[in-house]
Amino acid sequence: MAFQKAVKGTILVGGGALASILGLSQFAHYRRKQVNLAYVEAAECVSEPVNREPPSREAQLLTLQNMSEFDILVIGGGATGCGCALDAVTRGLKTALVERDDFSSGTSSRSTKLIHGGVRYLQKAIMKLDIEQYRMVKEALHERANLLEIAPHLSAPLPIMLPIYKWWQLPYYWVGIKLYDLVAGSNCLKSSYVLSKSRALEHFPMLQKDKLVGAIVYYDGQHNDARMNLAIALTAARYGAATANYMEVVSLLKKTDPDTGKERVSGARCKDVLTGQEFDVRAKCVINATGPFTDTVRKMDDKNATAICQPSAGVHIVMPGYYSPESMGLLDPATSDGRVIFFLPWQKMTIAGTTDTPTDVTHHPIPSEEDINFILNEVRNYLSCDVEVRRGDVLAAWSGIRPLVTDPKSADTQSISRNHVVDISDSGLITIAGGKWTTYRSMAEDTINAAIKAHSLKAGPSRTVGLFLQGGKDWSPTLYIRLVQDYGLESEVAQHLAATYGDKAFEVAKMASVTGKRWPIVGVRLVSEFPYIEAEVKYGIKEYACTAVDMISRRTRLAFLNVQAAEEALPRIVELMGRELNWDDYKKEEELETARKFLYYEMGYKSRSEQLTDRSEISLLPSDIDRYKKRFHKFDADQKGFITIVDVQRVLESIGVQMDENTLHEILNEVDLNKNGQVELNEFLQLMSAIQKGRVSGSRLAILMKTAEENLDRRVPIPVDRSCGGL
């Protein structure tokens, strides 16, 4: 058995596209400083993409069926799998890729959204004199710079603050962070620096100020992970790779090698998950890049194969944007149980995580309430007591499975490798496992190098360093202005399109519907508080979106930002997709149900909804109960013990507020715990108790009733003598 361990760190890369952070003049200086002829020449060796646009999924399926034999077949459509496909096809190899779900549907869309070398890994490398961890950090820092360069629309540098609460920690962490800059070398994004207490609070005003000594700020990259993964897949498709999502590998094909008499893997039996159709895809080399499902494919090859994957669950939560500054992250280097927690601005929200707990491999990981509360408690430790960290402010939560691996050739088979491992079985199946998001490209390069050597394929060196991903080549920091000027889009929507699609944003803008308003002229939003527009649904289908879940979680990121907003947008998304994909009513209902289940279980809606149930305790002071009863009875004028839509409409009309019946029904339904079409006094008190405890926030009914009560109380009766008498 051949085995190769990837420990390279010698790739030369260019600088990151930092204009959005550094400003145009600094950006130009950075580019001059960072331009490296090695990657320029490498990129120029690659011919132009064979397709101006990625072929349709139907065309890709025909290619998979009709090609007599591919050079490379990649199983897995995550970052590493798509990276392998791109690396192979740009070397001139006939390449195919199949994914049983959607591109980036697994771990690759559920990350911390950082492109980083790993400060904690460098700390371990120094403390334990671990050369492997050092090389991994060095390689990751090189890859960080390359990724910022090739996808500037999807990534940017992010300053991250390390608050210091003990004087002795200041020099300790300062040395460590400076070493991080030093290891990055010419690829250092921007030099780290120290802040005084007052300056730290200026940059991060919601920080816990008691005992704060100061802070250290360093730079790493941040990206839109699912869109980045998709960009890699689309780029591979444009260069000629036959890529297809919703294609499940049922079994591996084998044939006998006439020279050795041994069985060799020669392809895979694939099943179209959407239609049930099965066919064979033959290839000289098959690559297993399935992340947490690594061992499943390995056992297809050899049922006695030793398991090498040790899955670990990492939970993240999303909170409102006001919890963090717009352009400054926070690192908690030592949580109560020794883990590391990041607290970062992302997509105008705040993302916090992650946990690290052993788990079973599953296609549908669920965030636990225990992990959500652990993250919230750690966040509370670092935020000012003026900021109430509420469970009800968790807008979304998810769990991603890290595919940590053991080295199958190591004497200590229990030792987890933090680097990636390339393993070649006796039958020629190549497995790439481990590693991290940031190093997907170098992992792919090592994998294809191993494939070329093991299967005697004819191909040159890797050409992906400096190769722009879909949308990156003609992107500029001011591209969104042209979208506003040329198409009449809102500035916020234009910025979002430019940051999501890069130079392809114009194609989305061309599909945008007329609003019928004076401004914006085009761009009907899917949901009011987010800049996603209906045209993105139509364009998402061109990007291989097949289901409503694809659209709310990976073409747009609504499900990762706010599960309630995603649910609100679902009916319209399904309607638009149904129109494009010719869905009948049954299919539309099925898509709605599947997407709602996804939001409920995988994106934290279940945990959120369980904060208020018909079993919730009422823990209110007697004075609070009296106050809330009075508020309730202003709506329940007939003393029925419950309120209905009619009661709410009557009160709203009395204070001059109009609200349509459907909206009122949605508002009451959020609090109607026993689902009998009315809100009873007990349910209202349960709601107010949950709000006081911080388990629920943003309740529309609670805010509406409080506002109505205040308006009613301000209405002072006019004396008869001032109303010109009376009868």
XYZ file of C-alpha atoms in Angstrom, residues 19-726:
708
model
C -9.431 46.951 -1.197
C -12.594 46.761 0.861
C -10.582 46.991 4.096
C -7.366 48.799 3.258
C -8.673 51.422 0.857
C -7.760 51.803 -2.806
C -4.340 53.466 -2.402
C -3.142 50.970 0.204
C -4.611 48.198 -1.903
C -2.561 49.266 -4.928
C 0.600 49.361 -2.780
C -0.229 45.943 -1.363
C -0.652 44.525 -4.869
C 2.725 45.876 -6.015
C 4.376 44.454 -2.922
C 2.722 41.047 -3.164
C 2.722 40.305 -6.912
C 4.721 37.144 -7.433
C 5.817 36.104 -10.910
C 5.611 32.431 -9.960
C 1.832 32.436 -9.667
C 1.323 34.834 -12.598
C 3.197 32.472 -14.888
C 1.329 29.491 -13.465
C -2.034 31.095 -14.119
C -1.048 32.057 -17.671
C -0.252 28.423 -18.446
C -3.943 27.577 -18.071
C -6.016 27.891 -21.222
C -9.211 29.914 -21.064
C -12.292 28.086 -19.759
C -13.892 25.908 -22.423
C -17.366 27.125 -21.388
C -18.359 30.760 -21.033
C -21.017 29.589 -18.575
C -21.191 26.312 -16.658
C -23.173 23.704 -18.656
C -26.622 22.785 -17.345
C -26.995 19.868 -14.958
C -28.743 17.898 -17.712
C -25.775 18.438 -20.042
C -23.381 17.372 -17.295
C -25.347 14.158 -16.708
C -25.182 13.329 -20.422
C -21.407 13.794 -20.340
C -21.120 11.516 -17.310
C -23.191 8.839 -19.082
C -21.603 9.052 -22.500
C -17.894 9.476 -21.729
C -16.247 6.084 -22.251
C -13.670 6.718 -19.510
C -12.552 9.695 -17.456
C -9.030 10.134 -16.162
C -10.285 11.239 -12.723
C -13.594 10.675 -10.943
C -13.953 12.653 -7.702
C -16.542 11.545 -5.137
C -17.593 14.485 -2.950
C -18.620 18.057 -3.737
C -17.210 19.846 -0.700
C -14.317 22.295 -0.851
C -11.663 19.566 -1.163
C -13.554 17.509 -3.747
C -14.301 20.516 -5.931
C -10.693 21.645 -5.468
C -9.503 18.241 -6.736
C -11.770 18.514 -9.787
C -10.480 22.018 -10.586
C -6.843 21.015 -10.120
C -7.252 17.938 -12.343
C -9.186 19.591 -15.169
C -6.784 22.542 -15.404
C -3.934 20.049 -15.885
C -5.736 18.707 -18.948
C -7.154 15.554 -17.330
C -10.650 14.368 -18.270
C -12.420 14.980 -14.967
C -15.758 14.088 -13.391
C -17.209 14.890 -9.968
C -20.327 13.515 -8.274
C -21.952 14.627 -5.004
C -24.861 12.797 -3.341
C -26.391 16.031 -1.994
C -25.671 19.630 -3.028
C -22.266 21.230 -3.423
C -21.095 22.347 0.037
C -24.116 20.781 1.725
C -21.966 19.260 4.466
C -19.094 20.588 6.554
C -17.891 23.088 3.947
C -20.938 25.346 4.435
C -20.945 25.062 8.240
C -17.555 26.517 9.136
C -16.518 29.529 11.232
C -16.192 31.436 7.905
C -12.496 32.132 8.541
C -9.581 31.744 6.121
C -6.781 31.363 8.607
C -3.505 29.731 9.453
C -4.591 28.847 12.974
C -3.171 30.896 15.845
C -3.820 28.080 18.330
C -1.996 25.543 16.112
C 1.050 27.802 16.033
C 0.908 28.034 19.837
C 0.860 24.222 20.075
C 3.657 23.915 17.516
C 5.891 26.179 19.597
C 4.952 24.779 23.016
C 5.367 21.162 21.904
C 8.106 21.735 19.304
C 5.765 20.088 16.780
C 7.214 20.563 13.281
C 4.111 19.103 11.602
C 1.813 21.704 13.162
C 4.278 24.462 12.249
C 4.318 23.352 8.616
C 0.537 23.175 8.597
C 0.278 26.787 9.837
C 2.851 27.999 7.319
C 1.078 26.236 4.460
C -2.299 27.596 5.580
C -0.976 31.165 5.689
C 0.293 30.828 2.116
C -3.067 29.421 1.048
C -4.895 32.194 2.909
C -3.173 34.799 0.746
C -3.930 32.869 -2.443
C -7.613 32.459 -1.599
C -8.006 36.164 -0.855
C -6.432 36.831 -4.260
C -8.424 34.434 -6.446
C -11.866 35.200 -4.947
C -11.709 38.859 -3.838
C -15.490 39.259 -4.010
C -16.119 36.425 -1.562
C -13.293 37.099 0.892
C -11.581 39.917 2.752
C -9.155 40.436 5.635
C -10.730 40.787 9.066
C -9.073 42.334 12.145
C -9.594 40.125 15.210
C -9.197 41.430 18.741
C -7.668 39.421 21.553
C -8.720 41.176 24.799
C -6.190 41.025 27.636
C -7.344 40.923 31.273
C -4.038 40.132 33.026
C -0.826 42.138 32.644
C 1.403 39.077 32.245
C -0.704 37.917 29.260
C 0.130 41.026 27.243
C 3.767 40.139 26.411
C 2.903 36.419 26.188
C 0.192 36.858 23.550
C 2.047 39.703 21.820
C 5.018 37.426 21.127
C 2.703 34.673 19.855
C 0.803 36.968 17.506
C 4.022 38.553 16.212
C 5.323 35.054 15.457
C 2.086 34.477 13.502
C 2.931 37.568 11.397
C 6.508 36.361 11.034
C 5.527 32.875 9.807
C 3.226 34.499 7.234
C 6.223 36.420 5.914
C 5.445 38.377 2.748
C 1.881 37.035 2.908
C 1.138 38.870 6.169
C -2.137 40.694 5.529
C -1.381 43.577 7.888
C 0.855 43.817 10.916
C -0.690 43.102 14.317
C -0.759 45.859 16.933
C -1.482 46.556 20.617
C -4.361 48.717 21.860
C -4.716 50.468 25.196
C -7.855 49.822 27.240
C -9.541 53.010 26.032
C -8.683 52.338 22.377
C -9.863 48.725 22.685
C -13.248 49.915 23.989
C -13.395 52.455 21.164
C -13.075 49.651 18.609
C -15.233 47.157 20.523
C -17.555 49.202 22.788
C -19.600 46.194 23.940
C -16.487 44.557 25.457
C -16.324 43.721 29.182
C -14.349 46.661 30.610
C -13.758 45.471 34.195
C -10.104 44.469 34.681
C -9.417 45.003 30.966
C -5.721 45.777 30.475
C -5.677 46.287 26.719
C -5.951 44.213 23.547
C -3.955 42.821 20.640
C -5.373 42.979 17.122
C -4.219 40.634 14.363
C -5.519 39.911 10.856
C -6.968 36.799 9.250
C -9.286 36.272 6.296
C -13.045 35.783 6.239
C -15.230 34.394 3.460
C -18.680 33.224 2.436
C -17.894 29.501 2.686
C -20.788 27.913 0.756
C -20.520 30.468 -2.056
C -16.738 29.947 -2.162
C -17.243 26.180 -2.486
C -19.789 26.763 -5.234
C -17.392 29.116 -7.048
C -14.761 26.345 -7.108
C -17.318 23.874 -8.512
C -18.562 26.338 -11.150
C -14.998 27.186 -12.172
C -14.195 23.492 -12.592
C -17.334 23.084 -14.732
C -16.359 26.039 -16.923
C -12.927 24.486 -17.494
C -14.575 21.278 -18.691
C -15.129 19.066 -15.627
C -18.373 17.068 -15.654
C -19.751 17.986 -12.237
C -23.143 16.874 -10.924
C -24.836 17.313 -7.568
C -27.480 14.881 -6.323
C -25.531 11.960 -7.795
C -24.995 9.233 -5.210
C -22.295 6.582 -5.518
C -24.051 3.252 -4.969
C -20.958 1.071 -5.408
C -17.432 1.148 -6.782
C -16.636 -0.566 -10.086
C -13.609 -2.839 -10.304
C -11.732 -4.661 -13.014
C -8.785 -7.050 -13.019
C -5.405 -5.600 -13.914
C -4.023 -7.874 -16.691
C -0.428 -7.231 -15.608
C -0.784 -7.979 -11.882
C -4.002 -9.982 -11.744
C -5.257 -7.728 -8.935
C -8.598 -5.973 -8.808
C -8.425 -2.233 -9.421
C -11.085 0.428 -8.830
C -12.265 1.536 -12.277
C -15.211 3.856 -11.616
C -18.504 3.996 -9.761
C -22.133 3.030 -10.144
C -24.024 6.306 -9.706
C -27.661 7.081 -8.980
C -29.453 10.329 -9.771
C -31.112 11.090 -6.426
C -33.725 13.281 -8.139
C -34.911 10.759 -10.760
C -33.676 7.379 -9.513
C -31.801 6.704 -12.761
C -28.586 4.665 -12.380
C -25.563 4.369 -14.670
C -21.843 3.623 -14.553
C -19.139 6.297 -14.634
C -15.790 4.772 -15.550
C -12.455 6.352 -14.679
C -8.776 5.430 -14.533
C -8.597 6.874 -11.017
C -11.259 7.383 -8.339
C -10.730 9.937 -5.562
C -12.598 9.716 -2.264
C -13.081 13.285 -0.965
C -16.161 12.756 1.165
C -15.114 14.390 4.434
C -16.937 12.775 7.387
C -18.088 9.955 5.083
C -14.522 8.979 4.192
C -14.792 5.541 5.799
C -18.095 4.750 4.072
C -16.427 4.948 0.657
C -13.279 3.210 1.914
C -15.435 0.267 3.026
C -17.067 0.143 -0.416
C -13.566 -0.570 -1.697
C -12.549 -2.910 1.134
C -15.099 -3.959 3.747
C -12.230 -4.709 6.146
C -10.665 -1.256 5.810
C -9.679 0.327 9.119
C -11.725 3.396 10.052
C -9.552 6.518 9.963
C -12.158 9.254 10.484
C -12.954 10.486 13.990
C -15.884 12.891 13.562
C -16.202 15.913 15.818
C -19.186 18.283 15.949
C -18.698 22.031 15.899
C -21.737 24.181 16.701
C -22.075 27.851 15.711
C -24.782 30.383 16.462
C -25.811 33.603 14.714
C -26.947 36.657 16.660
C -28.007 40.180 15.638
C -25.333 42.458 14.218
C -25.433 44.824 17.195
C -23.560 42.256 19.295
C -20.284 43.059 17.510
C -18.681 45.964 15.625
C -19.138 45.826 11.860
C -15.442 45.279 11.112
C -13.799 43.782 14.194
C -13.871 40.189 15.414
C -13.071 38.811 18.862
C -11.102 35.750 19.946
C -11.531 34.041 23.311
C -8.286 32.014 23.478
C -9.153 29.996 26.568
C -12.773 29.176 27.322
C -13.940 27.587 30.569
C -13.172 24.131 29.176
C -10.037 25.023 27.212
C -11.625 25.543 23.821
C -11.342 28.573 21.544
C -14.367 30.738 20.729
C -14.560 33.216 17.844
C -17.068 36.076 17.907
C -17.174 37.608 14.437
C -19.186 40.007 12.273
C -20.498 38.166 9.198
C -23.052 39.239 6.603
C -24.122 42.092 8.924
C -24.860 39.582 11.687
C -22.655 38.152 14.454
C -21.410 34.577 14.345
C -20.101 32.825 17.466
C -18.463 29.410 17.791
C -17.320 26.779 17.892
C -17.645 23.692 20.076
C -15.674 20.471 19.677
C -17.445 17.291 20.784
C -17.296 13.682 19.496
C -20.297 12.766 17.345
C -21.715 10.129 15.039
C -21.527 10.659 11.288
C -24.872 11.815 9.916
C -26.158 13.685 6.878
C -28.307 15.858 9.142
C -26.348 17.095 12.190
C -28.448 18.951 14.765
C -27.160 21.709 17.089
C -27.805 20.804 20.714
C -29.267 23.191 23.270
C -26.325 22.380 25.540
C -23.799 23.584 22.951
C -25.839 26.704 22.162
C -25.926 27.649 25.842
C -22.206 26.927 26.224
C -21.413 29.451 23.481
C -23.823 32.014 24.967
C -22.193 31.691 28.386
C -18.732 32.207 26.917
C -19.973 35.273 25.032
C -21.410 36.681 28.278
C -17.972 36.437 29.877
C -16.501 38.852 27.325
C -19.338 41.322 26.816
C -20.230 44.247 29.035
C -22.899 43.702 31.672
C -24.796 46.489 29.878
C -25.349 44.044 27.012
C -27.934 41.417 27.924
C -26.995 38.230 26.050
C -30.359 36.571 25.461
C -31.137 33.054 24.298
C -33.932 34.558 22.241
C -31.371 36.485 20.172
C -30.026 33.284 18.616
C -31.383 33.692 15.094
C -29.864 30.512 13.666
C -27.647 27.664 14.863
C -25.987 24.777 13.085
C -23.633 21.872 13.644
C -20.838 20.918 11.261
C -18.925 17.638 11.415
C -15.137 17.961 11.298
C -13.529 14.924 9.635
C -10.502 14.550 11.913
C -8.364 11.629 10.736
C -5.806 9.194 12.056
C -2.783 8.240 9.989
C -3.437 4.652 8.759
C 0.317 4.004 8.503
C 1.201 5.466 11.888
C 2.340 3.174 14.698
C -0.048 5.104 16.960
C -3.360 4.641 15.158
C -5.202 6.656 17.826
C -3.161 9.783 17.137
C -5.248 12.372 15.317
C -3.515 14.168 12.464
C -4.275 17.874 12.257
C -2.851 17.879 8.736
C -4.367 16.190 5.720
C -3.683 12.627 4.721
C -3.555 11.141 1.209
C -4.000 7.380 1.288
C -3.845 4.966 -1.670
C -5.479 1.562 -1.211
C -4.290 -1.718 -2.754
C -6.974 -1.381 -5.410
C -5.953 2.172 -6.299
C -8.695 4.148 -4.515
C -7.214 7.475 -3.452
C -8.559 9.012 -0.238
C -7.958 12.614 0.790
C -9.062 13.351 4.349
C -8.458 15.778 7.208
C -7.003 19.217 6.719
C -8.998 22.446 6.871
C -11.009 24.760 4.623
C -8.159 27.197 4.064
C -5.826 24.537 2.633
C -8.317 22.939 0.230
C -6.202 23.940 -2.802
C -2.922 22.475 -1.581
C -4.792 19.363 -0.429
C -6.181 19.014 -3.939
C -2.747 19.525 -5.477
C -1.220 16.790 -3.291
C -4.110 14.455 -4.123
C -3.836 14.902 -7.896
C -0.045 14.548 -7.698
C -0.574 11.211 -5.929
C -3.195 10.171 -8.510
C -0.901 10.973 -11.438
C 1.921 8.973 -9.907
C -0.155 5.970 -8.785
C -2.106 5.631 -12.041
C 0.554 6.782 -14.519
C -1.575 9.640 -15.825
C -0.077 12.156 -18.226
C -0.362 15.663 -16.793
C 1.828 18.595 -15.836
C 2.155 20.420 -12.516
C -0.720 22.059 -10.670
C -1.910 25.330 -12.172
C -4.418 26.545 -9.603
C -2.205 29.003 -7.700
C -3.400 32.450 -8.781
C -6.228 31.038 -10.899
C -9.299 33.246 -10.418
C -12.487 31.563 -9.304
C -15.872 32.278 -10.883
C -16.737 35.962 -10.507
C -13.327 37.092 -9.265
C -11.414 38.121 -12.373
C -13.132 41.422 -13.197
C -14.436 42.249 -9.726
C -13.511 45.612 -8.238
C -14.449 47.338 -4.969
C -16.549 49.851 -6.910
C -18.392 47.352 -9.116
C -21.592 47.778 -7.097
C -21.809 51.456 -8.139
C -22.251 50.408 -11.762
C -25.067 48.091 -10.689
C -26.842 50.992 -8.989
C -26.299 53.356 -11.901
C -26.985 50.947 -14.769
C -29.901 48.965 -13.350
C -31.491 51.090 -10.612
C -30.807 48.660 -7.762
C -30.757 49.692 -4.103
C -27.216 50.335 -2.923
C -27.463 47.592 -0.269
C -28.717 45.073 -2.827
C -26.023 46.087 -5.327
C -23.292 45.656 -2.707
C -24.675 42.247 -1.816
C -24.779 41.105 -5.457
C -21.231 42.307 -6.095
C -19.968 40.561 -2.948
C -21.792 37.328 -3.809
C -21.425 36.963 -7.579
C -18.467 39.209 -8.360
C -18.337 40.116 -12.050
C -21.346 37.822 -12.639
C -23.563 40.218 -10.653
C -24.585 41.939 -13.881
C -26.227 38.712 -15.070
C -28.323 38.594 -11.894
C -29.222 42.275 -12.256
C -30.472 41.650 -15.816
C -32.944 39.105 -14.417
C -34.232 41.437 -11.689
C -37.952 42.266 -11.714
C -39.287 45.815 -11.915
C -40.516 46.937 -8.477
C -43.134 49.391 -9.705
C -41.700 52.003 -7.319
C -39.861 55.227 -7.999
C -36.816 53.673 -6.308
C -35.422 51.088 -6.497
C -36.393 50.532 -10.109
C -35.603 46.798 -10.090
C -34.846 44.185 -7.448
C -37.822 42.784 -5.529
C -36.607 41.471 -2.165
C -37.404 37.971 -0.943
C -37.693 39.259 2.626
C -37.631 42.882 3.724
C -34.637 42.906 6.115
C -32.160 41.092 3.837
C -30.800 42.167 0.434
C -31.617 38.896 -1.356
C -33.803 39.437 -4.430
C -36.097 37.212 -6.465
C -33.729 37.220 -9.453
C -31.232 35.228 -7.385
C -33.644 32.296 -7.310
C -33.748 32.130 -11.091
C -29.973 32.569 -11.307
C -29.451 29.981 -8.558
C -30.996 27.334 -10.793
C -28.278 28.104 -13.358
C -25.840 27.426 -10.502
C -27.241 23.885 -10.108
C -29.719 24.606 -7.298
C -32.260 21.757 -7.393
C -34.221 22.174 -4.150
C -35.602 24.909 -1.928
C -33.026 23.932 0.711
C -30.238 24.610 -1.809
C -31.658 28.074 -2.335
C -32.180 29.165 1.281
C -28.910 27.749 2.608
C -26.222 27.778 -0.101
C -27.255 30.011 -3.046
C -28.533 32.583 -0.593
C -27.458 32.281 3.077
C -30.851 33.115 4.596
C -31.096 29.894 6.613
C -27.701 30.600 8.208
C -28.635 34.178 9.071
C -32.220 34.011 10.324
C -34.367 30.872 10.279
C -37.604 32.810 10.655
C -36.761 35.058 7.714
C -35.864 31.964 5.677
C -39.209 30.366 6.517
C -40.980 33.591 5.600
C -39.270 33.616 2.184
C -39.878 29.919 1.465
C -43.327 30.080 -0.207
C -42.142 32.682 -2.720
C -38.882 30.804 -3.363
C -40.787 27.570 -4.013
C -43.201 29.396 -6.304
C -40.336 30.886 -8.345
C -38.416 27.606 -8.507
C -41.567 25.719 -9.426
C -42.133 28.064 -12.338
C -38.585 27.497 -13.652
C -38.428 23.744 -12.982
C -42.054 22.900 -13.852
C -42.985 21.605 -10.407
C -46.570 20.513 -9.867
C -48.501 21.351 -6.697
C -47.489 18.087 -5.013
C -43.791 18.752 -5.667
C -44.093 22.320 -4.368
C -45.697 21.117 -1.132
C -43.006 18.457 -0.752
C -40.256 21.081 -1.177
C -41.891 23.355 1.398
C -42.158 20.524 3.918
C -38.554 19.360 3.371
C -37.195 22.889 3.702
C -39.184 23.537 6.883
C -37.825 20.321 8.399
C -34.309 21.429 7.473
C -34.825 24.769 9.234
C -36.497 23.135 12.222
C -33.879 20.478 12.939
C -30.581 21.484 11.283
C -30.672 25.277 11.562
C -31.798 25.655 15.169
C -35.495 26.455 14.689
C -36.446 23.541 16.970
C -34.240 24.819 19.802
C -35.578 28.330 19.261
C -39.230 27.273 19.264
C -38.744 25.168 22.400
C -37.959 28.341 24.352
C -41.720 28.976 24.411
C -44.069 25.983 24.653
C -47.369 25.166 26.330
C -45.254 23.648 29.140
C -43.219 26.815 29.759
C -43.229 28.003 33.354
C -44.568 31.412 34.342
C -41.953 33.010 36.581
C -43.217 36.541 37.106
C -43.566 38.775 40.124
C -47.186 39.407 41.243
C -46.814 43.056 40.207
C -45.683 41.986 36.716
C -48.598 39.558 36.411
C -51.060 42.347 37.296
C -49.418 44.691 34.765
C -49.534 42.131 31.963
C -53.131 41.155 32.797
C -54.191 44.797 32.432
C -52.427 44.945 29.065
C -54.131 41.740 27.954
C -57.588 42.964 29.023
C -57.239 46.097 26.886
C -57.501 43.663 23.967
C -59.864 41.165 25.633
C -62.566 43.763 26.306
C -65.263 41.080 26.664
C -63.292 39.262 29.396
C -63.379 36.003 27.401
C -59.960 34.901 28.679
C -58.471 34.903 25.180
C -57.895 37.241 22.243
C -58.427 36.679 18.520
C -57.546 38.502 15.329
C -60.804 40.462 15.627
C -59.804 41.759 19.088
C -56.396 42.884 17.881
C -57.859 44.551 14.767
C -60.373 46.475 16.929
C -57.648 47.919 19.166
C -55.342 48.749 16.254
C -58.119 50.534 14.382
C -58.902 52.600 17.505
C -55.355 53.987 17.444
C -55.304 54.431 13.651
C -53.142 51.417 12.720
C -54.008 49.201 9.737
C -52.635 45.651 9.410
C -53.728 42.952 6.969
C -55.388 39.803 8.289
C -52.698 37.384 7.075
C -49.982 39.268 8.973
C -52.111 39.339 12.125
C -52.715 35.610 11.807
C -48.930 34.986 11.603
C -48.324 37.213 14.654
C -50.903 35.432 16.822
C -49.810 32.001 15.580
C -46.309 32.589 17.028
C -47.844 32.696 20.526
C -50.804 30.338 20.022
C -49.044 27.420 21.726
C -51.942 24.962 21.683
C -52.850 25.984 18.097
C -56.548 26.603 18.712
C -56.690 29.865 16.769
C -56.593 32.190 19.784
C -54.112 33.468 22.374
C -55.191 32.730 25.922
C -54.151 34.734 28.988
C -51.925 31.907 30.197
C -50.125 31.788 26.832
C -49.576 35.535 26.959
C -48.107 35.301 30.471
C -45.865 32.422 29.345
C -44.634 34.657 26.513
C -43.881 37.602 28.818
C -42.082 35.317 31.287
C -39.916 33.878 28.505
C -39.104 37.416 27.309
C -38.069 38.488 30.810
C -35.736 35.484 31.067
C -34.181 36.281 27.676
C -35.326 33.010 26.121
C -37.511 34.837 23.594
C -36.853 38.133 21.815
C -38.406 40.075 18.984
C -41.963 38.825 19.660
C -44.196 40.801 17.339
C -47.294 40.304 19.492
C -45.561 41.492 22.674
C -44.206 44.638 20.977
C -47.512 45.334 19.220
C -49.536 45.039 22.450
C -47.097 47.193 24.421
C -47.152 49.900 21.730
C -50.940 49.797 21.515
C -51.255 50.076 25.309
C -48.978 53.133 25.376
C -51.015 54.796 22.614
C -54.279 54.068 24.391
C -52.957 55.462 27.695
C -51.891 58.693 25.983
C -55.402 59.339 24.731
C -56.814 61.783 27.330
C -60.636 62.280 27.276
C -61.693 65.781 26.122
C -63.740 67.639 28.817
C -67.336 68.448 27.855
C -66.870 72.206 28.396
C -64.024 72.179 25.817
C -66.081 70.296 23.232
C -68.637 73.065 22.792
C -71.073 71.556 25.244
C -73.039 68.488 24.336
